């Protein structure tokens, strides 16, 4: 059915796909155990220039240079996280305290809704309740099960705080030891490969860092577009604190499935309760428009930044949305980046072989006649 030469040519690509899938699956399954060590290794790689400066110019010992670099990187990371968290908490609390909405305008519609529901409940026949007692009990048990799940999740989070603290301690220590022994680790890894293989790995890593940087920047640009669109919508509708809410919406765009809807939908419900149905409808309409625009521009921006066909990126985004699994988006994105790197280096064959350029017979005969002259 298929040409045998094409099957032979694509065999390395099939092996790469199988090996990558197995490695990624093992990585995703074991990440909760290996995360502090993976993060520590990446942080240790990032501080190598600082360690080099401390050892060469300030004549620090390797252990002292690694300790100082680890302290600096974690002070910077935790400092940035603390500042962002403090800024968000202060802005959100300021937003809640100074929101220019009268309490009566919100409690009034809620009270009317409660009284309406009470009138309907008073009209329910007692015989109907007795006949459908089993169904009502099942609904109540389902609600109790949901409440139990929520409370169990909260309890699990609270009891996991010591584990989170332990994870950060392990991350700090692993960063220190990886930073201290990074030269030896690189030497031992290089000794396993030939010079040509080491050169290919180094060039592939540089190319991969470049493509990954473009990939991250393209998504940051998409989140910025969402922030600008939301800022314009909130300003036009007169939503209080449009800048803060737009920033939060841009951050929420990272979340799968709902994305900006985590802000737009509660805000629309708030205006429905307030009685402003026009604003609520416009907010929902703008949310659907922003989501549609994102689905259109995301494959184009991401694919153009890493030179991959937009249809492949669209398929990756669609698969992750349908499965409601963020890991699928990471899986396909990394797969496409690695495929692009390895095909550019001619380590792997391309999926579709480029057609050979055929010289027309007339041109060839003209060339032969010119040579004869």
CSV table of C-alpha atoms in Angstrom, one decimal, residues 7 9 22-23 31 35 52 65 89 113 128 135 138 147 149 182 200 223 259 264-265 278-279 295 347-348 352 369-370:
chain,number,residue,atom,x,y,z
A,7,UNK,CA,8.6,3.5,5.0
A,9,UNK,CA,12.9,6.7,5.2
A,22,UNK,CA,7.3,7.2,26.5
A,23,UNK,CA,9.7,9.7,28.0
A,31,UNK,CA,6.9,15.1,38.0
A,35,UNK,CA,9.9,18.5,40.4
A,52,UNK,CA,31.8,31.7,36.6
A,65,UNK,CA,30.3,30.5,44.7
A,89,UNK,CA,-3.7,41.1,47.3
A,113,UNK,CA,-35.2,36.2,44.2
A,128,UNK,CA,-45.5,15.1,45.7
A,135,UNK,CA,-35.2,11.1,44.3
A,138,UNK,CA,-30.5,11.1,46.2
A,147,UNK,CA,-19.5,19.3,49.7
A,149,UNK,CA,-15.2,16.5,48.0
A,182,UNK,CA,27.8,21.3,37.3
A,200,UNK,CA,25.3,18.3,17.6
A,223,UNK,CA,-2.0,37.3,26.8
A,259,UNK,CA,-9.6,31.4,30.5
A,264,UNK,CA,-16.2,37.8,32.4
A,265,UNK,CA,-18.8,35.3,33.6
A,278,UNK,CA,-27.6,45.1,28.8
A,279,UNK,CA,-24.1,45.3,30.3
A,295,UNK,CA,-8.6,30.8,18.6
A,347,UNK,CA,19.1,14.3,12.3
A,348,UNK,CA,15.5,13.2,11.4
A,352,UNK,CA,6.8,14.8,3.7
A,369,UNK,CA,23.1,23.4,-27.9
A,370,UNK,CA,24.7,26.3,-26.2
